[in-house]
Tab-separated table of C-alpha atoms in Angstrom:
chain	number	residue	atom	x	y	z
A	1	ASP	CA	112.726	104.513	73.695
A	2	ALA	CA	113.172	101.367	75.920
A	3	GLY	CA	111.594	102.566	79.045
A	4	VAL	CA	112.406	101.778	82.259
A	5	ILE	CA	114.819	98.619	83.004
A	6	GLN	CA	114.923	96.852	85.938
A	7	SER	CA	116.623	93.570	86.853
A	8	PRO	CA	116.317	90.854	87.618
A	9	ARG	CA	112.593	90.322	87.419
A	10	HIS	CA	112.678	87.873	89.788
A	11	GLU	CA	114.295	87.227	92.776
A	12	VAL	CA	114.509	84.210	95.162
A	13	THR	CA	116.867	84.492	98.136
A	14	GLU	CA	117.069	82.922	101.786
A	15	MET	CA	116.796	85.260	104.874
A	16	GLY	CA	120.033	87.100	105.472
A	17	GLN	CA	121.452	86.977	102.368
A	18	GLU	CA	122.198	90.259	100.595
A	19	VAL	CA	119.591	91.369	97.716
A	20	THR	CA	120.788	94.078	95.212
A	21	LEU	CA	117.955	95.723	92.654
A	22	ARG	CA	119.102	97.514	89.672
A	23	CYS	CA	117.790	100.016	87.701
A	24	LYS	CA	118.302	101.904	84.248
A	25	PRO	CA	116.042	104.942	83.764
A	26	ILE	CA	114.796	106.569	80.586
A	27	SER	CA	117.614	108.709	78.800
A	28	GLY	CA	117.188	112.567	79.893
A	29	HIS	CA	115.003	111.907	82.865
A	30	ASP	CA	116.469	113.814	85.724
A	31	TYR	CA	113.950	112.444	88.679
A	32	LEU	CA	114.434	108.413	89.767
A	33	PHE	CA	111.908	107.175	92.482
A	34	TRP	CA	112.179	103.590	93.811
A	35	TYR	CA	108.640	102.303	95.111
A	36	ARG	CA	107.436	98.993	96.880
A	37	GLN	CA	104.196	97.465	96.330
A	38	THR	CA	102.334	94.716	98.725
A	39	MET	CA	98.859	93.478	98.753
A	40	MET	CA	98.702	95.450	102.637
A	41	ARG	CA	100.351	98.580	102.071
A	42	GLY	CA	99.803	99.323	98.261
A	43	LEU	CA	102.486	101.279	96.752
A	44	GLU	CA	105.109	103.035	98.717
A	45	LEU	CA	107.773	105.414	98.084
A	46	LEU	CA	111.056	104.569	99.244
A	47	ILE	CA	113.266	107.078	97.790
A	48	TYR	CA	113.888	109.633	94.979
A	49	PHE	CA	116.974	111.160	93.668
A	50	ASN	CA	117.354	114.388	91.729
A	51	ASN	CA	120.268	114.575	89.081
A	52	ASN	CA	121.810	111.330	90.991
A	53	VAL	CA	121.576	113.086	94.242
A	54	PRO	CA	119.117	111.521	96.911
A	55	ILE	CA	116.453	114.189	97.842
A	56	ASP	CA	114.204	112.313	100.127
A	57	ASP	CA	114.734	108.576	101.813
A	58	SER	CA	112.387	108.887	104.618
A	59	GLY	CA	110.266	105.884	103.111
A	60	MET	CA	113.294	103.591	103.464
A	61	PRO	CA	111.643	101.740	106.098
A	62	GLU	CA	115.070	100.218	108.049
A	63	ASP	CA	118.704	100.782	107.818
A	64	ARG	CA	118.941	97.651	105.940
A	65	PHE	CA	117.884	99.330	103.225
A	66	SER	CA	120.148	101.567	101.089
A	67	ALA	CA	120.100	103.259	97.255
A	68	LYS	CA	122.591	104.534	95.320
A	69	MET	CA	122.591	106.401	91.807
A	70	PRO	CA	126.436	106.561	90.546
A	71	ASN	CA	125.508	107.921	87.318
A	72	ALA	CA	122.631	109.704	85.496
A	73	SER	CA	121.894	105.666	83.929
A	74	PHE	CA	121.982	103.618	86.564
A	75	SER	CA	120.611	103.109	90.155
A	76	THR	CA	120.655	99.964	93.067
A	77	LEU	CA	118.044	99.173	95.930
A	78	LYS	CA	120.510	97.176	98.662
A	79	ILE	CA	118.820	95.082	101.245
A	80	GLN	CA	121.224	93.866	103.929
A	81	PRO	CA	120.332	91.486	105.410
A	82	SER	CA	117.285	90.445	103.701
A	83	GLU	CA	113.861	89.109	105.867
A	84	PRO	CA	110.998	87.722	104.883
A	85	ARG	CA	108.833	90.765	105.264
A	86	ASP	CA	111.063	92.576	102.491
A	87	SER	CA	109.144	90.207	99.801
A	88	ALA	CA	106.967	92.594	97.899
A	89	VAL	CA	107.572	94.099	94.353
A	90	TYR	CA	110.102	96.632	94.022
A	91	PHE	CA	109.370	99.206	90.979
A	92	CYS	CA	111.725	102.132	89.968
A	93	ALA	CA	110.108	105.115	87.772
A	94	SER	CA	111.783	107.735	86.077
A	95	SER	CA	110.261	111.496	85.110
A	96	LEU	CA	111.622	114.861	83.579
A	97	ARG	CA	112.534	117.731	85.283
A	98	ARG	CA	108.991	119.551	85.268
A	99	ASN	CA	106.223	119.456	88.164
A	100	ASN	CA	103.873	117.140	87.590
A	101	SER	CA	105.423	115.059	84.723
A	102	PRO	CA	104.211	111.490	84.642
A	103	LEU	CA	106.301	108.535	86.073
A	104	HIS	CA	107.370	106.028	84.132
A	105	PHE	CA	107.404	102.898	86.073
A	106	GLY	CA	109.748	99.640	84.938
A	107	ASN	CA	108.285	96.345	85.150
A	108	GLY	CA	109.439	95.532	88.726
A	109	THR	CA	111.244	93.214	90.452
A	110	ARG	CA	109.579	90.456	92.027
A	111	LEU	CA	111.178	89.613	95.629
A	112	THR	CA	110.697	86.668	97.479
A	113	VAL	CA	112.879	85.979	100.571
A	114	THR	CA	112.685	82.828	102.056
B	1	GLN	CA	103.149	110.488	103.598
B	2	GLN	CA	99.498	111.903	103.626
B	3	GLN	CA	96.927	109.253	102.875
B	4	VAL	CA	94.598	109.154	100.204
B	5	LYS	CA	91.420	106.832	100.599
B	6	GLN	CA	90.619	104.701	97.615
B	7	SER	CA	87.461	102.598	97.123
B	8	PRO	CA	86.235	99.912	96.351
B	9	GLN	CA	89.285	97.557	96.848
B	10	SER	CA	87.955	95.542	93.792
B	11	LEU	CA	85.094	95.886	91.179
B	12	ILE	CA	83.324	93.598	88.666
B	13	VAL	CA	81.323	95.527	85.722
B	14	GLN	CA	79.652	93.695	82.641
B	15	LYS	CA	80.896	94.571	79.346
B	16	GLY	CA	79.422	97.971	78.373
B	17	GLY	CA	78.292	99.142	81.726
B	18	ILE	CA	80.348	102.163	83.805
B	19	SER	CA	83.279	101.366	86.221
B	20	ILE	CA	83.189	104.111	88.829
B	21	ILE	CA	86.217	104.369	91.437
B	22	ASN	CA	86.377	106.915	94.127
B	23	CYS	CA	88.939	108.500	96.112
B	24	ALA	CA	89.003	111.174	99.235
B	25	TYR	CA	92.346	113.036	100.256
B	26	GLU	CA	93.115	115.137	103.123
B	27	ASN	CA	95.050	117.997	102.492
B	28	THR	CA	93.909	120.464	100.203
B	29	ALA	CA	97.533	122.095	99.066
B	30	PHE	CA	97.223	119.115	96.630
B	31	ASP	CA	96.766	120.165	93.342
B	32	TYR	CA	97.924	117.185	90.887
B	33	PHE	CA	95.613	114.231	90.764
B	34	PRO	CA	96.787	111.463	88.223
B	35	TRP	CA	95.103	107.655	87.837
B	36	TYR	CA	97.842	105.336	86.819
B	37	GLN	CA	96.614	101.554	85.594
B	38	GLN	CA	98.453	98.428	85.956
B	39	PHE	CA	98.184	95.626	84.526
B	40	PRO	CA	99.670	92.131	85.917
B	41	GLY	CA	102.959	91.411	85.691
B	42	LYS	CA	103.723	95.473	84.542
B	43	GLY	CA	104.406	98.687	86.263
B	44	PRO	CA	101.706	101.114	86.568
B	45	ALA	CA	101.322	103.954	83.782
B	46	LEU	CA	99.510	106.744	83.757
B	47	LEU	CA	96.132	106.711	82.710
B	48	ILE	CA	94.834	110.508	83.114
B	49	ALA	CA	95.262	113.500	85.640
B	50	ILE	CA	93.490	116.707	86.402
B	51	ARG	CA	94.140	119.806	88.665
B	52	PRO	CA	91.872	120.990	90.769
B	53	ASP	CA	90.927	124.505	88.779
B	54	VAL	CA	88.784	122.319	86.858
B	55	SER	CA	85.911	119.732	87.576
B	56	GLU	CA	86.070	116.936	85.369
B	57	LYS	CA	88.412	115.970	82.395
B	58	LYS	CA	87.790	113.678	79.923
B	59	GLU	CA	89.943	111.444	77.507
B	60	GLY	CA	88.095	108.961	75.360
B	61	ARG	CA	85.930	106.734	77.765
B	62	PHE	CA	87.562	107.774	80.775
B	63	THR	CA	86.814	110.844	82.598
B	64	ILE	CA	87.917	112.076	86.133
B	65	SER	CA	85.293	113.734	88.182
B	66	PHE	CA	86.522	116.639	90.909
B	67	ASN	CA	84.897	117.630	93.678
B	68	LYS	CA	86.990	120.333	95.680
B	69	SER	CA	84.785	121.006	98.641
B	70	ALA	CA	84.633	117.587	99.797
B	71	LYS	CA	88.401	116.523	98.412
B	72	GLN	CA	87.114	113.494	96.437
B	73	PHE	CA	88.050	112.478	92.724
B	74	SER	CA	86.817	110.091	91.010
B	75	LEU	CA	87.537	108.070	87.670
B	76	HIS	CA	84.399	106.704	85.469
B	77	ILE	CA	85.228	104.314	82.779
B	78	MET	CA	82.525	104.358	80.150
B	79	ASP	CA	81.554	101.468	77.732
B	80	SER	CA	84.180	99.175	80.214
B	81	GLN	CA	85.681	96.706	77.841
B	82	PRO	CA	87.641	93.304	79.109
B	83	GLY	CA	90.512	94.946	78.024
B	84	ASP	CA	90.144	97.443	80.643
B	85	SER	CA	90.708	95.001	83.542
B	86	ALA	CA	93.560	96.029	85.635
B	87	THR	CA	94.433	97.581	89.124
B	88	TYR	CA	93.710	101.198	88.911
B	89	PHE	CA	95.664	103.655	91.405
B	90	CYS	CA	94.817	107.236	92.282
B	91	ALA	CA	97.170	109.427	93.443
B	92	HIS	CA	98.118	113.114	94.518
B	93	SER	CA	101.017	115.358	95.020
B	94	GLY	CA	101.489	119.003	96.570
B	95	ALA	CA	102.494	122.321	94.956
B	96	GLY	CA	106.073	122.060	93.708
B	97	SER	CA	106.525	118.470	94.766
B	98	TYR	CA	107.825	115.590	92.712
B	99	GLN	CA	106.399	113.101	95.274
B	100	LEU	CA	103.299	111.010	94.104
B	101	THR	CA	101.186	109.172	96.905
B	102	PHE	CA	99.029	106.415	95.780
B	103	GLY	CA	96.158	105.265	96.905
B	104	LYS	CA	95.575	101.350	97.625
B	105	GLY	CA	94.406	100.600	94.452
B	106	THR	CA	91.091	98.956	92.541
B	107	LYS	CA	91.254	95.490	90.729
B	108	LEU	CA	88.513	96.040	87.954
B	109	SER	CA	87.329	92.977	86.259
B	110	VAL	CA	85.139	93.440	83.023
B	111	ILE	CA	83.103	90.420	82.247
B	112	PRO	CA	81.561	89.562	79.108
């Protein structure tokens, strides 16, 4: 089991550029979550999917953020245009289809927007 | 997202000592209370979890104590070791919910 795989591990970009973060969940997991981690706000849930369908995107901060899950093995989080306040570590996590199943997190993408 | 308030923000403990981290929640509908452990450069990983129908759960050196009436739960790490140095997050979710809301984390440093 390779675990949740995120890419890239680090991303440095200039303000105004488009950023795409990628995630491969654990095979067989039905739920996929995108979290953002900052010192000030901690871990915030941005959006989650069930069977590739977005269920709750109320945590997405602005229209500049979008997420897709075209199939069970791949998801993207896109920021367009990026701003310095988007700098954070973005985590993807997946879990099985049952209540209170543990979240399995990837190692995150550290995004720096200059 | 309903808040879960975690304290302290940071904690320094001598090797062999007891580390205690506390969390308070608001909504009595929450019925699942996990703790996650995060090492630098890694994602959080589930450490131990409890449901409110029990007051305590122990796994090795890690114990969750749960006080339903006070709406509080805590993590105790007995015989703390330098390898326990990490950030710890409490969390909760509601009945039937797949969403976890996390506390802001406690950075634990265990010094030799």
